[in-house]
Amino acid sequence: MIYLKTPEEIEKMKTACQLLSKTFGEIAKWVEPGVTTNKLDTVAREFMRDNGAKPACLGYEGFPATLCIEVNETVVHGFPSNYGLRDGDIVGIDTVLELDGFNADMCYTFPVGNVNPDVMSLCITTKESLYKGIEACKVGNRIGDIANAVQTYCEKRGYTVVREMCGHGIGKSMHEDPEIPNYGRRGTGPLIKNGMCLCIEPMINLGSRNIVIERDGWQCRTKDRKPSAHYEHTVAILNDETQILTTFDYIQEVLGDRFI
Ligand code: MF3
Ligand code: CO
């Protein structure tokens, strides 16, 4: 069941997404070699709560933390820990907050210190593919158009697309229909309509597309242990435009010329 949102509901989504984007600005201040991913989790959890929001991942189907932490080969749903980030790592941070009954979801992969150019290119392409997906995300198109835009962009550049994990609708629940794969055929899947709120989130690998889910049922890594990148925005579809509700601007303010 796909829930179409009223203009009032989209305003609430926008407010939640603004606060989530600011949370990433706070996290960005701490991302550097030596910081533990537990520390990042605490910063995010406290900032959300101080601003009246609920850290929606914490306790979601048993997930143990506020942030999903994706260091290097981790694709999605990694747990924060006492691991200290190292020069040359990339760390995807993916999280959801709930404010006034509505959810906002966003992910950004940060370079830590000096990152190998091949891995930087993976991150840049993944982020660009997110915007290619968003360009295809408009009234009258189909979900397969988003999927195909992401897949084509990444595979042309020699990367592979994780198939087991998808984007999704969002609203009063963090995961709503439809599923949004990052691979597929143009002109297939559900029609994109006015009032939809969607999360587009390419997960792209440097090596093979195969993944392994750890025995905890959550943490997901590449099978070949090569790096994976992940970026995500929440968007709202209106008849005359698609609005990107989350923004990386607060991250950019903090990172300056280290922003990718
Ligand atoms: N963006 C992630 C997703 O849609 C957020 C997961 S939160 C978790 O799967 F609680 F499920 F980990
Ligand atoms: Co998501």
Short mmCIF file of C-alpha atoms and ligand atoms in Angstrom, two decimals:
data_model
loop_
_atom_site.label_atom_id
_atom_site.label_comp_id
_atom_site.label_asym_id
_atom_site.label_seq_id
_atom_site.Cartn_x
_atom_site.Cartn_y
_atom_site.Cartn_z
CA MET A 1 0.00 0.00 0.00
CA ILE A 2 1.51 3.30 -1.12
CA TYR A 3 0.47 6.26 1.08
CA LEU A 4 0.18 9.57 -0.75
CA LYS A 5 0.86 12.54 1.53
CA THR A 6 -1.18 15.73 1.82
CA PRO A 7 0.60 19.11 1.56
CA GLU A 8 0.36 19.40 5.37
CA GLU A 9 2.01 16.01 5.79
CA ILE A 10 4.75 16.94 3.34
CA GLU A 11 5.43 20.06 5.43
CA LYS A 12 5.97 17.78 8.44
CA MET A 13 8.25 15.53 6.40
CA LYS A 14 10.22 18.63 5.42
CA THR A 15 10.67 19.69 9.05
CA ALA A 16 11.85 16.22 10.05
CA CYS A 17 14.27 16.12 7.10
CA GLN A 18 15.71 19.54 7.99
CA LEU A 19 16.45 18.36 11.51
CA LEU A 20 18.01 15.13 10.22
CA SER A 21 20.22 17.13 7.84
CA LYS A 22 21.37 19.31 10.76
CA THR A 23 22.12 16.16 12.75
CA PHE A 24 24.54 15.17 9.99
CA GLY A 25 26.22 18.58 10.34
CA GLU A 26 26.83 17.76 14.02
CA ILE A 27 28.14 14.30 13.18
CA ALA A 28 30.45 15.75 10.51
CA LYS A 29 32.23 17.84 13.17
CA TRP A 30 33.44 14.58 14.77
CA VAL A 31 34.39 12.46 11.76
CA GLU A 32 38.18 12.24 11.79
CA PRO A 33 40.87 9.63 12.39
CA GLY A 34 40.71 8.27 15.96
CA VAL A 35 37.06 8.94 16.76
CA THR A 36 35.10 5.85 17.76
CA THR A 37 31.89 5.10 15.96
CA ASN A 38 30.23 4.83 19.40
CA LYS A 39 31.06 8.50 19.93
CA LEU A 40 29.37 9.42 16.63
CA ASP A 41 26.32 7.44 17.74
CA THR A 42 26.12 9.34 21.03
CA VAL A 43 26.46 12.72 19.31
CA ALA A 44 23.60 11.87 16.95
CA ARG A 45 21.31 10.39 19.59
CA GLU A 46 21.73 13.36 21.93
CA PHE A 47 21.27 15.94 19.16
CA MET A 48 18.05 14.26 17.99
CA ARG A 49 16.63 14.05 21.51
CA ASP A 50 17.69 17.60 22.44
CA ASN A 51 15.65 18.73 19.44
CA GLY A 52 12.53 16.77 20.29
CA ALA A 53 13.04 13.95 17.80
CA LYS A 54 13.14 10.20 18.28
CA PRO A 55 16.15 8.21 17.01
CA ALA A 56 14.04 5.85 14.93
CA CYS A 57 16.65 3.13 14.23
CA LEU A 58 17.29 2.58 17.95
CA GLY A 59 15.22 -0.48 18.84
CA TYR A 60 13.74 -0.80 15.33
CA GLU A 61 13.21 -4.56 14.92
CA GLY A 62 15.94 -4.94 17.54
CA PHE A 63 18.53 -2.69 15.86
CA PRO A 64 20.88 -1.69 18.73
CA ALA A 65 21.86 1.91 17.90
CA THR A 66 20.95 5.32 16.51
CA LEU A 67 23.35 5.15 13.57
CA CYS A 68 24.05 2.49 10.99
CA ILE A 69 27.85 2.62 10.59
CA GLU A 70 29.31 1.44 7.31
CA VAL A 71 33.12 1.31 7.44
CA ASN A 72 34.82 0.32 4.15
CA GLU A 73 33.43 -3.13 3.23
CA THR A 74 30.29 -2.71 5.33
CA VAL A 75 27.38 -2.15 2.96
CA VAL A 76 24.53 -1.36 5.38
CA HIS A 77 23.29 -1.79 8.95
CA GLY A 78 26.68 -1.92 10.69
CA PHE A 79 26.74 -1.38 14.46
CA PRO A 80 28.61 1.43 16.16
CA SER A 81 31.47 0.10 18.29
CA ASN A 82 34.70 1.07 19.99
CA TYR A 83 36.44 0.93 16.59
CA GLY A 84 38.39 4.13 16.02
CA LEU A 85 38.18 5.48 12.47
CA ARG A 86 41.49 5.30 10.60
CA ASP A 87 43.11 7.50 8.02
CA GLY A 88 42.00 6.20 4.61
CA ASP A 89 38.70 4.70 5.78
CA ILE A 90 35.36 5.63 4.32
CA VAL A 91 32.42 5.59 6.70
CA GLY A 92 28.81 5.60 5.59
CA ILE A 93 26.46 6.93 8.20
CA ASP A 94 22.81 6.09 7.71
CA THR A 95 20.07 7.05 10.13
CA VAL A 96 16.41 7.86 10.56
CA LEU A 97 14.66 10.23 12.94
CA GLU A 98 11.01 10.66 13.74
CA LEU A 99 9.62 14.12 14.46
CA ASP A 100 5.95 14.91 15.01
CA GLY A 101 4.95 11.47 13.73
CA PHE A 102 6.96 11.58 10.48
CA ASN A 103 10.25 9.91 9.53
CA ALA A 104 13.28 11.29 7.73
CA ASP A 105 16.05 9.03 6.34
CA MET A 106 19.46 10.00 4.98
CA CYS A 107 22.89 8.53 4.42
CA TYR A 108 26.26 10.05 3.62
CA THR A 109 29.60 8.31 3.10
CA PHE A 110 32.44 10.37 4.61
CA PRO A 111 36.07 10.07 3.59
CA VAL A 112 38.33 9.88 6.67
CA GLY A 113 41.67 11.62 6.16
CA ASN A 114 43.41 10.67 2.93
CA VAL A 115 41.41 8.16 0.95
CA ASN A 116 42.77 6.18 -2.00
CA PRO A 117 41.66 7.83 -5.30
CA ASP A 118 39.93 4.66 -6.51
CA VAL A 119 37.78 4.63 -3.40
CA MET A 120 37.11 8.38 -3.69
CA SER A 121 35.89 7.78 -7.25
CA LEU A 122 33.55 5.06 -6.00
CA CYS A 123 32.08 7.53 -3.49
CA ILE A 124 31.75 10.32 -6.05
CA THR A 125 30.05 8.08 -8.60
CA THR A 126 27.68 6.67 -5.97
CA LYS A 127 26.68 10.15 -4.88
CA GLU A 128 26.21 11.27 -8.49
CA SER A 129 24.07 8.21 -9.16
CA LEU A 130 21.80 9.25 -6.29
CA TYR A 131 21.09 12.52 -8.13
CA LYS A 132 20.64 10.64 -11.43
CA GLY A 133 18.03 8.53 -9.65
CA ILE A 134 16.34 11.63 -8.28
CA GLU A 135 16.23 13.21 -11.77
CA ALA A 136 14.29 10.15 -12.95
CA CYS A 137 11.98 10.39 -9.96
CA LYS A 138 9.08 12.49 -11.24
CA VAL A 139 5.34 12.26 -11.76
CA GLY A 140 4.49 9.99 -14.68
CA ASN A 141 7.72 7.98 -14.54
CA ARG A 142 7.93 4.56 -12.93
CA ILE A 143 10.07 3.21 -10.10
CA GLY A 144 12.06 1.19 -12.67
CA ASP A 145 13.16 4.48 -14.25
CA ILE A 146 14.89 5.47 -11.00
CA ALA A 147 16.42 2.01 -10.69
CA ASN A 148 17.67 1.99 -14.25
CA ALA A 149 19.18 5.48 -13.98
CA VAL A 150 21.24 4.47 -10.93
CA GLN A 151 22.30 1.13 -12.38
CA THR A 152 23.30 2.46 -15.79
CA TYR A 153 25.32 5.32 -14.32
CA CYS A 154 27.29 3.08 -11.94
CA GLU A 155 27.84 0.07 -14.17
CA LYS A 156 29.10 2.24 -17.03
CA ARG A 157 31.86 3.34 -14.68
CA GLY A 158 32.78 -0.21 -13.73
CA TYR A 159 31.05 -0.48 -10.37
CA THR A 160 28.47 -3.02 -9.23
CA VAL A 161 25.03 -2.58 -7.72
CA VAL A 162 23.95 -4.33 -4.52
CA ARG A 163 20.68 -6.10 -5.32
CA GLU A 164 19.45 -7.35 -1.97
CA MET A 165 18.89 -3.90 -0.43
CA CYS A 166 16.53 -1.23 -1.74
CA GLY A 167 15.24 2.26 -1.24
CA HIS A 168 11.65 2.63 -0.05
CA GLY A 169 8.66 4.82 0.61
CA ILE A 170 8.66 6.76 3.89
CA GLY A 171 6.21 8.66 6.07
CA LYS A 172 4.57 7.69 9.34
CA SER A 173 6.68 4.51 9.01
CA MET A 174 10.37 4.42 8.14
CA HIS A 175 9.77 1.78 5.50
CA GLU A 176 6.67 2.05 3.33
CA ASP A 177 5.86 0.79 -0.14
CA PRO A 178 7.10 0.93 -2.84
CA GLU A 179 10.48 -0.79 -2.77
CA ILE A 180 13.01 1.08 -4.90
CA PRO A 181 15.73 -1.22 -6.25
CA ASN A 182 18.92 0.27 -7.65
CA TYR A 183 18.78 -1.94 -10.72
CA GLY A 184 16.03 -2.69 -13.19
CA ARG A 185 14.34 -1.85 -16.44
CA ARG A 186 12.94 1.47 -17.55
CA GLY A 187 9.16 1.69 -17.72
CA THR A 188 8.61 -1.05 -15.13
CA GLY A 189 7.26 -0.96 -11.58
CA PRO A 190 4.76 1.34 -9.85
CA LEU A 191 3.87 4.74 -11.33
CA ILE A 192 5.33 7.74 -9.51
CA LYS A 193 2.53 10.00 -8.27
CA ASN A 194 1.94 13.39 -6.68
CA GLY A 195 2.23 13.10 -2.88
CA MET A 196 4.70 10.21 -2.72
CA CYS A 197 7.63 10.48 -0.31
CA LEU A 198 10.52 8.22 -1.29
CA CYS A 199 14.01 7.31 -0.10
CA ILE A 200 16.52 6.73 -2.87
CA GLU A 201 19.67 5.04 -1.68
CA PRO A 202 22.22 3.52 -4.06
CA MET A 203 24.59 1.00 -2.44
CA ILE A 204 27.48 0.55 -4.87
CA ASN A 205 30.53 -1.73 -4.71
CA LEU A 206 34.08 -1.45 -6.03
CA GLY A 207 34.38 -5.23 -6.49
CA SER A 208 31.66 -7.81 -6.98
CA ARG A 209 28.05 -7.06 -6.09
CA ASN A 210 27.78 -10.02 -3.70
CA ILE A 211 27.13 -9.42 -0.04
CA VAL A 212 27.15 -11.40 3.19
CA ILE A 213 24.86 -10.81 6.17
CA GLU A 214 26.52 -11.57 9.49
CA ARG A 215 24.98 -14.02 11.96
CA ASP A 216 23.53 -11.11 13.97
CA GLY A 217 21.05 -10.75 11.09
CA TRP A 218 21.92 -7.10 10.49
CA GLN A 219 25.48 -6.24 9.58
CA CYS A 220 25.99 -6.54 5.87
CA ARG A 221 29.36 -6.48 4.08
CA THR A 222 30.75 -7.15 0.64
CA LYS A 223 31.67 -10.79 0.11
CA ASP A 224 35.08 -9.86 -1.33
CA ARG A 225 35.64 -7.27 1.44
CA LYS A 226 36.22 -4.51 -1.09
CA PRO A 227 34.70 -1.10 -0.26
CA SER A 228 31.07 -0.13 -0.73
CA ALA A 229 29.57 3.37 -0.81
CA HIS A 230 26.07 4.54 0.10
CA TYR A 231 24.23 7.87 -0.15
CA GLU A 232 20.57 8.54 0.51
CA HIS A 233 18.04 11.35 0.31
CA THR A 234 14.37 11.57 1.23
CA VAL A 235 12.37 13.24 -1.57
CA ALA A 236 8.78 14.40 -2.00
CA ILE A 237 7.07 14.17 -5.38
CA LEU A 238 4.78 17.01 -6.37
CA ASN A 239 3.02 17.48 -9.70
CA ASP A 240 5.34 20.23 -10.90
CA GLU A 241 8.59 19.27 -9.14
CA THR A 242 10.41 16.71 -7.04
CA GLN A 243 11.75 18.25 -3.84
CA ILE A 244 14.83 16.85 -2.13
CA LEU A 245 13.82 17.17 1.53
CA THR A 246 17.15 16.19 3.09
CA THR A 247 20.32 18.11 2.25
CA PHE A 248 24.07 17.55 2.48
CA ASP A 249 24.59 21.34 2.89
CA TYR A 250 25.27 21.13 6.64
CA ILE A 251 27.91 18.47 6.02
CA GLN A 252 29.47 20.61 3.31
CA GLU A 253 29.65 23.61 5.68
CA VAL A 254 31.71 21.54 8.11
CA LEU A 255 33.88 19.62 5.64
CA GLY A 256 34.69 22.56 3.34
CA ASP A 257 37.03 21.37 0.59
CA ARG A 258 37.00 17.80 2.00
CA PHE A 259 33.33 17.57 0.96
CA ILE A 260 32.59 15.23 -1.91
N1 MF3 B 1 18.23 3.76 5.47
C1 MF3 B 1 18.21 2.53 6.21
C2 MF3 B 1 17.18 1.62 5.61
O1 MF3 B 1 16.28 2.10 4.98
C3 MF3 B 1 17.92 2.80 7.65
C4 MF3 B 1 17.91 1.56 8.46
S1 MF3 B 1 17.60 1.89 10.10
C5 MF3 B 1 17.58 0.36 10.85
O2 MF3 B 1 17.26 0.41 5.73
F1 MF3 B 1 17.12 0.54 12.01
F2 MF3 B 1 16.82 -0.47 10.18
F3 MF3 B 1 18.78 -0.08 10.88
CO CO B 2 16.51 4.12 3.91
#
